Coordinates of C-alpha atoms in Angstrom, one line a residue:
Chain A
M257 CA 67.9 77.1 118.0
D258 CA 69.5 74.7 115.6
I259 CA 71.6 75.6 112.5
Q260 CA 68.6 75.0 110.4
E261 CA 66.5 77.4 112.3
Y262 CA 69.1 79.7 112.1
F263 CA 69.2 80.1 108.4
S264 CA 65.6 80.4 108.3
L265 CA 65.6 83.2 110.8
V266 CA 68.5 85.1 109.2
F267 CA 66.8 86.9 106.6
S268 CA 63.7 88.0 109.0
D269 CA 65.4 88.4 112.4
Y270 CA 67.0 91.9 112.8
T271 CA 69.5 91.0 115.1
L272 CA 70.7 87.7 113.4
R273 CA 70.6 89.7 110.1
T274 CA 72.9 92.7 111.5
I275 CA 75.4 90.2 113.2
T276 CA 75.6 87.8 110.2
L277 CA 76.1 90.7 107.5
G278 CA 78.7 92.4 109.9
T279 CA 80.7 89.2 110.4
A280 CA 80.5 88.6 106.7
I281 CA 81.8 91.8 105.6
L282 CA 84.6 92.1 108.4
G283 CA 85.6 88.5 107.2
A284 CA 85.8 89.6 103.5
V285 CA 87.7 92.9 104.2
T286 CA 90.2 91.2 106.7
G287 CA 90.5 88.2 104.3
M288 CA 91.5 90.4 101.2
L289 CA 94.1 92.7 103.4
G290 CA 95.1 89.6 105.2
S291 CA 96.7 88.4 101.8
F292 CA 99.1 91.2 101.4
A293 CA 100.0 90.9 104.9
V294 CA 100.6 87.4 104.5
L295 CA 102.6 87.8 101.4
R296 CA 104.7 90.7 102.7
K297 CA 105.7 88.2 105.5
Q298 CA 104.1 90.7 108.2
S299 CA 101.7 88.3 109.5
L300 CA 102.3 89.2 113.1
L301 CA 101.8 93.0 112.1
G302 CA 98.0 92.4 112.5
D303 CA 98.6 90.8 115.9
A304 CA 100.7 94.0 116.9
I305 CA 98.2 96.4 115.4
S306 CA 95.0 94.8 117.3
H307 CA 96.8 95.1 120.8
A308 CA 98.2 98.4 120.3
A309 CA 94.6 99.4 119.6
L310 CA 93.5 98.8 123.3
P311 CA 94.9 101.9 125.1
G312 CA 93.2 104.3 122.2
I313 CA 89.8 102.5 123.4
A314 CA 90.4 103.0 127.0
I315 CA 91.7 106.8 126.3
A316 CA 88.8 107.4 124.4
F317 CA 86.6 106.4 127.1
L318 CA 88.2 108.4 129.5
I319 CA 88.0 111.7 127.4
T320 CA 84.5 111.5 126.5
G321 CA 83.2 109.0 129.0
A322 CA 80.9 107.6 126.5
K323 CA 80.6 104.2 125.4
D324 CA 79.5 104.6 121.8
S325 CA 81.2 102.6 119.5
N326 CA 82.2 104.8 116.8
T327 CA 84.0 107.0 119.4
L328 CA 85.8 104.2 120.8
L329 CA 86.9 102.9 117.5
I330 CA 88.4 106.4 116.3
G331 CA 90.6 106.0 119.5
A332 CA 91.5 102.4 118.6
L333 CA 92.3 103.8 114.9
V334 CA 94.4 106.6 116.2
S335 CA 96.6 104.5 118.7
G336 CA 96.7 101.5 116.1
L337 CA 98.3 103.8 113.7
I338 CA 100.6 105.3 116.3
G339 CA 101.8 101.6 117.3
T340 CA 102.4 100.8 113.6
F341 CA 104.5 103.9 112.8
W342 CA 106.4 103.2 116.0
I343 CA 107.2 99.8 114.4
R344 CA 108.2 101.1 111.4
G345 CA 110.4 103.7 113.1
I346 CA 112.0 101.2 115.4
V347 CA 112.7 98.8 112.3
N348 CA 114.2 101.8 110.3
K349 CA 116.0 103.9 113.0
T350 CA 117.6 101.1 115.0
H351 CA 119.3 97.9 114.3
L352 CA 116.4 95.9 115.8
K353 CA 114.6 93.3 113.6
S354 CA 111.1 93.8 112.7
D355 CA 109.8 90.6 115.0
T356 CA 111.4 92.5 117.8
A357 CA 109.9 95.7 117.0
L358 CA 106.5 94.0 116.8
G359 CA 107.0 92.2 119.9
L360 CA 107.8 95.3 121.8
I361 CA 105.1 97.5 120.3
L362 CA 102.5 94.9 121.2
S363 CA 103.1 93.8 124.9
L364 CA 103.9 97.8 125.5
F365 CA 100.7 99.0 124.2
F366 CA 98.7 96.1 125.6
G367 CA 100.0 96.4 128.9
F368 CA 99.2 100.1 129.0
G369 CA 95.9 99.2 127.9
M370 CA 95.3 96.7 130.3
L371 CA 96.4 99.1 133.0
L372 CA 94.0 101.8 131.8
L373 CA 91.2 99.2 131.8
T374 CA 91.6 98.3 135.2
F375 CA 92.0 101.9 136.1
I376 CA 88.6 102.5 134.5
Q377 CA 87.0 99.6 136.3
K378 CA 88.0 101.0 139.9
Q379 CA 86.3 104.2 139.1
P380 CA 83.1 105.0 140.9
N381 CA 81.2 105.4 137.5
A382 CA 78.6 103.0 136.7
N383 CA 79.0 103.3 133.0
Q384 CA 82.3 101.8 132.8
A385 CA 81.2 98.2 132.6
G386 CA 81.6 96.4 129.3
L387 CA 84.8 97.9 127.9
D388 CA 86.4 94.5 128.4
K389 CA 84.2 93.2 125.5
Y390 CA 87.0 94.6 123.2
L391 CA 89.3 92.0 124.5
F392 CA 87.4 88.9 123.2
G393 CA 84.8 90.7 121.1
Q394 CA 81.1 90.7 121.3
A395 CA 79.3 90.3 118.2
A396 CA 76.0 90.6 119.6
T397 CA 76.5 94.3 120.2
L398 CA 76.7 95.1 116.6
V399 CA 73.9 97.4 115.5
E400 CA 72.9 98.3 111.7
S401 CA 75.2 101.3 111.7
D402 CA 78.2 99.4 112.6
V403 CA 77.6 97.3 109.6
W404 CA 77.2 100.2 107.2
L405 CA 80.5 101.5 108.7
M406 CA 82.1 98.2 107.7
A407 CA 80.4 98.1 104.5
I408 CA 81.5 101.5 103.4
V409 CA 85.2 100.9 104.5
T410 CA 85.1 97.5 102.6
G411 CA 83.9 99.4 99.5
I412 CA 86.6 102.1 99.7
C413 CA 89.1 99.3 100.3
L414 CA 88.1 97.5 97.4
F415 CA 88.0 100.6 94.9
V416 CA 91.3 101.4 96.4
L417 CA 92.7 97.7 95.7
L418 CA 91.5 97.7 92.2
L419 CA 92.7 101.2 91.5
F420 CA 96.3 100.5 92.7
W421 CA 96.4 96.9 92.0
K422 CA 99.6 97.1 89.8
E423 CA 101.5 99.1 92.2
F424 CA 100.5 96.8 95.4
K425 CA 101.6 93.9 93.5
I426 CA 105.0 95.3 92.5
L427 CA 105.5 96.5 96.1
L428 CA 104.8 92.9 97.6
F429 CA 106.9 90.9 94.9
D430 CA 110.1 93.4 94.5
K431 CA 110.2 96.7 96.6
D432 CA 113.6 97.7 95.5
Y433 CA 112.8 97.1 92.0
A434 CA 109.6 99.2 92.0
K435 CA 111.6 101.8 93.6
T436 CA 114.0 102.1 90.7
L437 CA 110.9 102.5 88.5
G438 CA 109.8 105.6 90.1
F439 CA 107.1 104.6 92.1
N440 CA 106.8 106.1 95.6
T441 CA 107.2 102.8 97.7
K442 CA 106.9 104.5 101.0
S443 CA 103.4 106.1 99.9
I444 CA 102.0 102.6 98.6
D445 CA 103.1 100.9 101.8
I446 CA 101.7 103.4 104.0
L447 CA 98.6 103.3 102.1
I448 CA 98.2 99.6 102.4
T449 CA 99.3 99.5 106.0
S450 CA 96.7 102.1 106.9
F451 CA 94.0 100.1 105.4
I452 CA 95.2 97.0 107.5
V453 CA 94.9 99.2 110.6
L454 CA 91.4 100.3 109.7
A455 CA 90.0 96.6 108.9
I456 CA 91.5 95.3 112.4
V457 CA 89.9 98.4 114.3
L458 CA 86.7 97.5 112.7
G459 CA 86.9 94.1 113.8
L460 CA 87.6 94.6 117.4
Q461 CA 84.1 95.1 118.6
T462 CA 83.3 91.7 117.0
V463 CA 86.3 89.4 117.5
G464 CA 88.5 91.5 120.0
V465 CA 91.9 92.4 120.5
V466 CA 93.3 89.1 121.2
L467 CA 92.0 87.1 118.1
M468 CA 91.9 89.7 115.5
S469 CA 95.1 88.8 113.9
A470 CA 93.6 85.2 113.1
M471 CA 90.9 87.0 111.2
L472 CA 93.6 88.6 109.0
L473 CA 96.2 85.4 108.3
A474 CA 93.7 82.5 108.3
P475 CA 91.5 83.2 105.3
A476 CA 94.8 84.2 103.6
A477 CA 96.8 81.4 104.6
A478 CA 94.0 79.1 103.4
A479 CA 93.5 80.8 99.9
R480 CA 97.2 80.7 99.1
Q481 CA 97.1 76.8 99.2
W482 CA 94.4 76.8 96.2
T483 CA 95.7 79.0 93.5
N484 CA 99.2 80.7 92.2
S485 CA 97.2 83.8 91.1
L486 CA 97.5 86.9 93.6
S487 CA 94.2 88.2 92.3
K488 CA 92.6 84.8 92.9
M489 CA 94.0 84.3 96.2
V490 CA 92.7 87.9 97.3
F491 CA 89.4 86.6 96.1
L492 CA 89.5 83.5 97.6
A493 CA 90.6 84.8 101.1
A494 CA 87.8 87.3 101.0
I495 CA 85.3 84.5 100.2
F496 CA 87.1 82.1 103.1
G497 CA 86.8 85.1 105.5
A498 CA 83.0 85.8 104.7
F499 CA 82.3 82.2 105.0
S500 CA 84.1 81.8 108.3
G501 CA 82.0 85.0 109.5
V502 CA 78.8 83.7 108.4
F503 CA 79.4 79.9 109.7
G504 CA 80.8 81.1 112.8
T505 CA 77.8 83.4 113.7
A506 CA 75.5 80.4 112.6
I507 CA 77.2 78.0 115.0
S508 CA 77.5 80.5 118.0
A509 CA 73.9 81.5 117.5
S510 CA 72.7 78.0 117.3
Q511 CA 74.6 76.8 120.4
N512 CA 73.7 79.0 123.2
N513 CA 76.3 81.3 124.7
L514 CA 79.2 80.2 122.5
S515 CA 81.1 83.5 122.0
T516 CA 81.0 84.4 118.4
G517 CA 84.7 86.0 118.0
P518 CA 86.3 82.7 119.0
V519 CA 84.1 80.5 116.8
I520 CA 84.5 82.6 114.0
V521 CA 88.2 82.1 114.3
I522 CA 88.0 78.6 114.7
V523 CA 85.8 78.0 111.7
A524 CA 88.7 80.1 109.8
S525 CA 91.2 77.6 111.3
V526 CA 89.3 74.7 109.8
F527 CA 89.5 76.5 106.3
V528 CA 93.3 76.4 106.8
I529 CA 93.4 72.9 108.2
F530 CA 91.4 71.7 105.1
S531 CA 93.3 73.7 102.6
F532 CA 96.5 72.4 104.1
I533 CA 95.6 68.8 103.7
F534 CA 93.2 68.9 100.4
S535 CA 94.2 71.4 98.2
P536 CA 95.4 69.8 94.9
N537 CA 99.0 71.1 94.3
R538 CA 100.3 72.3 97.6
G539 CA 98.2 70.1 100.0
L540 CA 100.1 67.6 102.2
L541 CA 97.5 64.6 101.0
F542 CA 98.1 65.0 97.2
R543 CA 101.7 65.8 97.7
Q544 CA 102.2 62.4 99.5
I545 CA 100.1 60.5 96.6
R546 CA 102.2 62.2 94.1
F547 CA 105.3 61.3 96.1
I548 CA 104.4 57.5 96.5
A549 CA 103.2 57.2 92.8
N550 CA 106.7 58.6 91.7
R551 CA 108.5 56.5 93.9
R552 CA 106.6 53.4 92.3
D553 CA 107.3 54.7 89.0
L554 CA 110.9 55.0 89.7
E555 CA 111.0 51.5 90.9
L556 CA 109.3 50.3 87.9
Q557 CA 111.6 52.1 85.7
K558 CA 114.7 50.7 87.7
T559 CA 113.8 47.2 87.2
L560 CA 113.1 47.9 83.6
A561 CA 116.3 49.5 83.1
F562 CA 118.0 46.6 84.7
M563 CA 116.5 44.0 82.6
Y564 CA 117.2 46.3 79.7
R565 CA 121.0 46.1 80.4
I566 CA 120.7 42.1 80.4
A567 CA 118.7 42.0 77.3
E568 CA 120.7 44.4 75.2
T569 CA 123.8 41.9 75.5
H570 CA 121.8 39.1 73.6
E571 CA 121.0 39.4 69.9
N572 CA 117.4 38.2 70.4
I573 CA 116.1 41.1 73.0
S574 CA 113.3 38.5 74.1
H575 CA 115.7 35.9 75.1
P576 CA 114.3 34.5 78.3
H577 CA 116.5 34.9 81.5
A578 CA 116.1 33.5 85.2
I579 CA 114.0 35.8 87.5
K580 CA 116.7 34.8 90.1
I581 CA 119.2 37.1 88.5
L582 CA 116.9 40.1 89.3
N583 CA 117.3 39.2 93.1
N584 CA 120.8 40.9 93.4
F585 CA 118.9 44.1 92.4
Q586 CA 116.9 45.8 95.2
G587 CA 114.3 47.4 93.1
F588 CA 112.9 44.1 92.2
T589 CA 109.6 42.6 93.8
R590 CA 107.0 40.4 92.7
K591 CA 104.5 43.2 92.4
T592 CA 106.8 45.4 90.1
L593 CA 107.5 42.5 88.0
Q594 CA 103.5 41.9 87.7
K595 CA 103.0 45.6 86.8
L596 CA 105.6 45.1 84.2
V597 CA 103.8 42.0 82.6
D598 CA 100.4 44.1 83.1
K599 CA 101.9 46.8 80.8
N600 CA 102.8 44.3 78.4
Y601 CA 106.8 45.1 78.9
V602 CA 107.6 41.6 80.1
T603 CA 106.2 38.2 79.7
L604 CA 106.7 35.4 82.4
D605 CA 107.2 31.7 81.7
G606 CA 107.6 29.8 84.8
T607 CA 110.7 30.9 86.5
M608 CA 111.9 32.9 83.2
W609 CA 111.1 36.4 82.1
S610 CA 111.9 37.9 78.7
L611 CA 111.7 41.5 77.6
T612 CA 109.0 42.3 74.9
E613 CA 109.3 44.6 72.0
K614 CA 107.5 47.3 73.6
G615 CA 109.5 46.8 76.8
F616 CA 112.9 47.4 75.1
E617 CA 111.7 50.3 73.3
T618 CA 110.3 52.0 76.6
A619 CA 113.4 51.2 78.6
S620 CA 115.9 52.6 75.7
N621 CA 113.8 55.7 75.9
L622 CA 114.2 56.0 79.6
Y623 CA 117.4 57.8 79.6
N624 CA 116.2 60.2 76.8
Q625 CA 113.1 61.0 78.7
Q626 CA 114.8 61.7 81.9
A627 CA 117.2 64.2 80.2
I628 CA 113.8 66.0 78.6
N629 CA 112.4 66.1 82.3
D630 CA 115.3 67.6 83.7
E631 CA 115.4 70.5 81.3
Chain B
M171 CA 137.7 109.4 75.9
D172 CA 135.8 111.3 73.4
K173 CA 132.6 109.2 74.1
K174 CA 129.8 110.5 76.0
L175 CA 129.5 109.5 79.5
A176 CA 126.7 107.4 80.5
V177 CA 127.0 107.4 84.2
Q178 CA 128.9 109.9 86.2
I179 CA 129.4 109.2 90.1
D180 CA 130.8 111.8 92.2
D181 CA 132.1 111.4 96.1
L182 CA 129.4 108.5 96.8
T183 CA 129.6 107.7 100.4
V184 CA 127.4 105.1 102.0
A185 CA 127.3 103.6 105.6
Y186 CA 125.6 100.8 107.2
N187 CA 125.5 101.3 110.9
Y188 CA 128.2 104.0 110.9
K189 CA 130.5 101.6 109.3
P190 CA 131.3 102.7 105.7
V191 CA 130.8 100.6 102.8
L192 CA 131.7 102.8 100.0
W193 CA 134.1 105.6 100.6
D194 CA 134.2 108.6 98.7
I195 CA 133.5 106.8 95.0
D196 CA 134.1 108.7 91.9
L197 CA 133.4 106.8 88.8
E198 CA 132.6 107.8 85.1
I199 CA 131.3 105.2 83.1
P200 CA 131.4 105.8 79.2
E201 CA 128.6 105.1 76.7
G202 CA 128.4 101.9 75.2
V203 CA 130.8 99.8 77.4
L204 CA 130.1 96.3 79.0
M205 CA 131.6 97.0 82.6
A206 CA 132.3 94.3 85.4
I207 CA 132.3 95.5 88.7
V208 CA 134.8 93.2 90.7
G209 CA 135.6 93.0 94.4
P210 CA 135.6 90.4 97.5
N211 CA 132.7 90.1 99.4
G212 CA 131.6 93.0 101.3
A213 CA 133.4 95.5 99.1
G214 CA 130.1 97.2 98.5
K215 CA 129.4 96.1 94.8
S216 CA 125.7 95.5 95.4
T217 CA 125.6 98.7 97.4
L218 CA 127.3 100.7 94.8
I219 CA 124.4 99.9 92.3
K220 CA 121.9 100.4 94.9
A221 CA 123.0 103.8 96.0
T222 CA 123.4 104.6 92.1
L223 CA 119.7 103.6 91.6
G224 CA 118.5 105.6 94.8
I225 CA 117.3 102.3 96.5
L226 CA 119.7 103.1 99.4
K227 CA 120.2 106.6 100.5
P228 CA 124.0 107.7 100.5
I229 CA 125.6 109.8 103.2
A230 CA 127.0 112.1 100.5
G231 CA 127.5 112.0 96.7
S232 CA 125.7 112.6 93.7
V233 CA 124.7 110.4 90.6
S234 CA 124.0 111.9 87.2
I235 CA 122.9 110.0 84.1
Y236 CA 123.8 111.4 80.7
G237 CA 124.4 114.7 82.6
K238 CA 121.3 114.9 84.4
P239 CA 120.4 113.6 88.1
Y240 CA 119.4 110.0 88.1
N241 CA 115.7 110.8 89.1
K242 CA 115.1 112.5 86.2
Q243 CA 116.4 110.0 84.2
R244 CA 114.7 106.9 85.3
S245 CA 113.4 105.8 82.1
L246 CA 116.9 105.5 80.6
V247 CA 117.9 103.0 83.3
A248 CA 117.0 99.4 83.9
Y249 CA 117.8 97.3 87.0
V250 CA 118.4 93.3 87.5
P251 CA 118.5 92.9 91.3
Q252 CA 119.8 89.6 92.9
K253 CA 117.8 86.7 92.1
G254 CA 117.9 86.0 96.0
S255 CA 116.2 89.3 97.0
V256 CA 112.7 88.3 96.3
D257 CA 110.4 85.3 97.2
W258 CA 109.9 83.3 94.3
D259 CA 107.0 81.5 96.0
F260 CA 104.8 84.9 95.1
P261 CA 101.8 83.8 93.5
T262 CA 102.4 84.8 90.1
T263 CA 103.5 83.9 86.6
A264 CA 106.8 84.4 84.6
L265 CA 104.9 86.6 82.0
D266 CA 103.3 88.6 84.9
V267 CA 107.0 89.3 86.2
V268 CA 108.2 90.3 83.0
L269 CA 105.2 92.9 82.6
M270 CA 106.3 94.6 85.7
G271 CA 108.8 95.9 83.6
T272 CA 106.4 98.2 81.8
Y273 CA 105.3 99.3 84.9
G274 CA 107.7 102.2 85.0
S275 CA 106.7 103.6 81.7
L276 CA 103.0 103.1 82.5
G277 CA 103.4 105.2 85.8
W278 CA 100.7 105.2 88.3
I279 CA 97.0 103.3 88.2
K280 CA 97.4 102.6 84.5
R281 CA 97.3 98.9 83.6
P282 CA 99.6 97.0 81.0
G283 CA 97.7 96.5 77.8
L284 CA 98.1 94.7 74.5
K285 CA 101.3 96.7 73.5
E286 CA 102.9 96.0 77.0
K287 CA 101.9 92.3 76.9
K288 CA 103.6 92.1 73.3
A289 CA 106.6 93.6 74.6
A290 CA 106.9 91.3 77.4
L291 CA 106.6 88.2 75.1
E292 CA 109.2 89.6 73.0
A293 CA 111.5 89.8 75.8
L294 CA 110.6 86.2 77.1
E295 CA 111.3 85.1 73.5
K296 CA 114.8 86.8 73.7
V297 CA 115.9 85.1 76.8
G298 CA 114.4 81.6 75.5
M299 CA 111.7 81.6 78.1
L300 CA 108.5 81.9 75.9
P301 CA 107.5 78.5 76.5
F302 CA 107.4 79.0 80.2
K303 CA 105.4 82.1 80.2
D304 CA 102.4 80.8 82.1
R305 CA 104.2 78.8 84.5
Q306 CA 104.1 79.9 88.3
I307 CA 107.7 81.3 89.2
S308 CA 108.4 78.9 91.9
Q309 CA 108.5 76.0 89.3
L310 CA 111.1 77.5 87.4
S311 CA 115.0 76.6 87.8
G312 CA 117.4 79.1 89.1
G313 CA 118.7 79.8 85.7
Q314 CA 115.2 80.4 84.4
Q315 CA 114.2 82.6 87.4
Q316 CA 117.6 84.8 86.2
R317 CA 116.3 84.8 82.7
I318 CA 112.9 86.1 83.9
F319 CA 114.8 88.9 85.8
L320 CA 116.9 89.5 82.7
A321 CA 113.6 89.6 80.4
R322 CA 112.0 92.2 82.8
A323 CA 114.9 94.7 82.6
L324 CA 114.8 94.4 78.6
V325 CA 111.1 95.5 78.6
Q326 CA 112.3 98.5 80.1
D327 CA 113.9 99.3 76.9
A328 CA 116.7 101.4 78.7
S329 CA 120.0 102.9 77.6
I330 CA 121.8 101.5 80.7
Y331 CA 121.4 98.4 82.4
F332 CA 122.7 97.8 86.0
M333 CA 122.9 93.9 86.8
D334 CA 123.4 92.5 90.3
E335 CA 125.2 89.1 89.8
P336 CA 123.2 87.7 86.9
F337 CA 125.4 84.7 86.5
Q338 CA 124.9 83.7 90.2
G339 CA 123.9 80.2 90.6
V340 CA 123.3 79.4 86.7
D341 CA 124.7 76.7 84.7
A342 CA 127.0 77.1 81.7
T343 CA 124.2 77.2 79.1
T344 CA 122.3 79.9 81.0
E345 CA 125.6 81.9 81.0
I346 CA 126.4 81.9 77.8
A347 CA 122.8 82.7 76.9
I348 CA 123.0 85.7 79.2
I349 CA 126.5 87.0 78.2
N350 CA 125.4 86.8 74.5
I351 CA 122.3 88.9 75.3
L352 CA 124.7 91.3 77.3
K353 CA 126.9 91.6 74.2
E354 CA 124.0 92.3 72.1
L355 CA 122.9 95.2 74.1
R356 CA 126.3 96.5 74.0
K357 CA 126.3 96.1 70.1
A358 CA 123.1 98.2 70.1
G359 CA 125.0 100.9 72.1
K360 CA 123.7 100.4 75.5
T361 CA 125.9 100.6 78.6
V362 CA 125.7 97.4 80.8
I363 CA 127.1 97.4 84.3
V364 CA 127.5 93.9 85.9
V365 CA 128.4 92.9 89.4
H366 CA 130.7 89.9 88.6
H367 CA 132.4 87.2 90.7
D368 CA 134.2 84.9 88.3
L369 CA 137.6 86.7 87.6
Q370 CA 138.4 84.1 85.0
T371 CA 135.9 85.3 82.5
V372 CA 136.2 88.9 83.0
P373 CA 138.6 89.4 80.0
E374 CA 136.5 87.2 77.8
Y375 CA 133.0 88.6 78.8
F376 CA 133.8 92.3 79.6
D377 CA 135.6 95.5 78.0
W378 CA 135.6 97.6 80.8
V379 CA 136.3 96.8 84.5
T380 CA 136.1 98.5 87.9
F381 CA 138.0 97.4 90.9
L382 CA 136.1 98.0 94.0
N383 CA 136.8 97.4 97.7
V384 CA 135.0 100.0 99.7
K385 CA 137.1 102.5 97.8
K386 CA 137.6 102.6 94.1
I387 CA 140.8 100.8 93.2
A388 CA 140.7 101.4 89.5
T389 CA 138.6 101.5 86.3
G390 CA 139.0 101.7 82.8
P391 CA 139.7 99.2 79.8
V392 CA 140.0 95.5 80.7
K393 CA 143.2 95.2 78.5
D394 CA 144.9 98.2 80.2
I395 CA 144.1 97.6 83.8
F396 CA 142.8 94.1 84.6
N397 CA 146.3 92.9 86.0
D398 CA 147.8 91.4 89.1
D399 CA 148.7 94.6 90.5
N400 CA 145.2 95.8 90.7
L401 CA 143.8 92.2 91.7
T402 CA 146.0 92.2 94.6
K403 CA 145.3 95.8 95.5
T404 CA 141.5 94.7 95.5
Y405 CA 141.8 91.4 97.2
G406 CA 144.5 91.8 99.7
I407 CA 146.3 88.7 98.9
N408 CA 149.0 88.4 96.3
Y409 CA 146.4 87.4 93.7
K410 CA 147.7 85.7 90.6
V411 CA 145.3 85.0 87.9
S412 CA 146.4 83.5 84.5
I413 CA 144.5 86.1 82.1
Q414 CA 143.9 84.3 78.8
E415 CA 145.5 85.9 75.9

C-alpha cells in the first residue's frame, strides 16, 4: 500500500480509520497540554510520568489477570499520578532540584516496571504476552472504544482549558503574583498536571512509555517558533500534534511493518526542525538573513558617515575627493561604493567620488536615526 | 503617630533550610508613607515582602492589613515582583501582562472585559508605555519591562503597594519616571513599600525607612533615623554615607 492508497482507504477501512483518528486526537491533546509543560520548563515531566506509569500497567495485570486496555490504563494512571506527586513532594520537602527528582522517579518507577514485566513473563500463563507493547506502543491495537475514550478526555480537557484559561496563563507566567491575587495556585497546578498525566496515559498504548514525552514536547516546541501568543501557540501545537499523528500513521501503514509510534514521533520532530529553521521571526534561516542584511546596511552607513565627515569640512558638499583616501577605512569596498552610487548618495568620476545632496542629507540623519532606534 | 496603621507585622520569622532568614520581625507601617527597605544582600528584604504577602510560609508571626488578616484584605494590596522572577520570553504582549492586574478582582473563570481593558490602557499610559501595548514582552528593554510590572500593579488600584527592587537595572530616565509615579501614589494617600539598594537616593526618594538585616534594626522617618549609626549596625562595616541635606 502506498500513501495515496492509504488516503483513499482511510475513510472506508475500519482499522485505518480508527488508528488515524486515534493518533490524530492523541496528537492534538498532547500538543495542547505539552505547550503548558514546555512553558513551565517542565519538559522532562512528561518523560518521568510516562515511565512512572509502567509499574501501574504491570500491577493492574497481576491483580486482574486481564489484558483489557482500560483496566491497564487505570493502573497506569494511578502509578503515573503517584510518581508525579512524589516528584512534587521531593522538590518541596528536600533540597533536591526538580531535574534530580524527575530523574530519580523516572528510573525508580521504570526499573520497578521492567522488573514486574520480566516477572510476569516468567509466569506459566499464556495470557501474559503482549504487555511489552506498552514500551514502544502499538497503534494497530487501537479499537473504537479507545478512540472514544481519547475523544472524551480531549473534549473535557478543551473545556477545562477554556474555562480556566486566565488562571492557567497567570500561573504559567507569574506564579507568585497569582498567589498574591488570591488564586489557589496549588489547585491550578494540580489540575493541569493531572490532565498532563491523563493525556500521557492515553498515549501509552499507541506511542509507548519510552517515546511518549516527544508527543508532549515536539508539537509545542514547533508551535512556539511561529507565534508570540499563548492561545495561538496552544492551537498550533494541537494542529501540529494532530498532523504528526495522521502523517505518522499514513507512513507507517504504507511502509510495511514500520512501527507507528516511532514514525509519529519522527514526523513531529520534522515539524520541529522545519520550524526551527524556517519560522519567520525566531527561525535560524531568517535570523541569519536579517543578520547579514543588517551588517551590510551598517557597512554602508559606516562608509557614508566617513564620507560625510570629509565632505562637511568643505563648503561645497559635492566637492570631489580621491577614492584612495577611503582606503584607510576598513568598511570600504568597491561593492559598497557601487551600492552608494545606486542609491544616488554618491557620484563617481574616474578615481574621484563626491557626495550628492541626498547622500549628505541621509548621512547627517544617520546619527539622529540611531538615537531613535535605540529608544 | 496618630495616623492609621496600614501594615502591622508581628513576630514574623522565616527560615530556609533551618537557617533563619528573618528573625522575629515586628514592623508597623503607617498609612501614606513611601518607605524604603534597605539592608545588605541576604538580609531578607525580598523575603520580608514575600512572607508578608503569603507567597512564603513563615514559621511564626502574623500580618495584618488595616487591622484585619492579610488574606481578608488582598484587594487592598498590590505587588511588583522582581523583574528577574519571570520568563520574559513567555508568549504574550505588554497589554496582556498589565491585564493580569485585573484578574484578582475578577476572581475565578471570569475573563477581563472592556472595563478591565480600559483600566489597563490607562495604567500603560501612566507609565508611558501605551505605544508598546502590543509589543511581545521579550522585545521590551529592561526598563520597559519594569514599567509594565508597575502598570500591572497600578491596575489593581490598591491602597498598599509592595515593590521588590523596582529600580534594579533601569536607566536614569526610567528611575525618575518610576519615582514620580511612586510619589504620586503617596500624594493620593497610598502606602508604598519598596525594597531599595541605592542608599544615596534614600533621603531624596523616601520619607520612611526600615533597616533590615535578618533582624529589624530600625524603622521610622528618614530624617530621624537615616544616619551612620543605623547604617553601620545594618551593614556591619563602618558605613559612612554623605547624606544630602
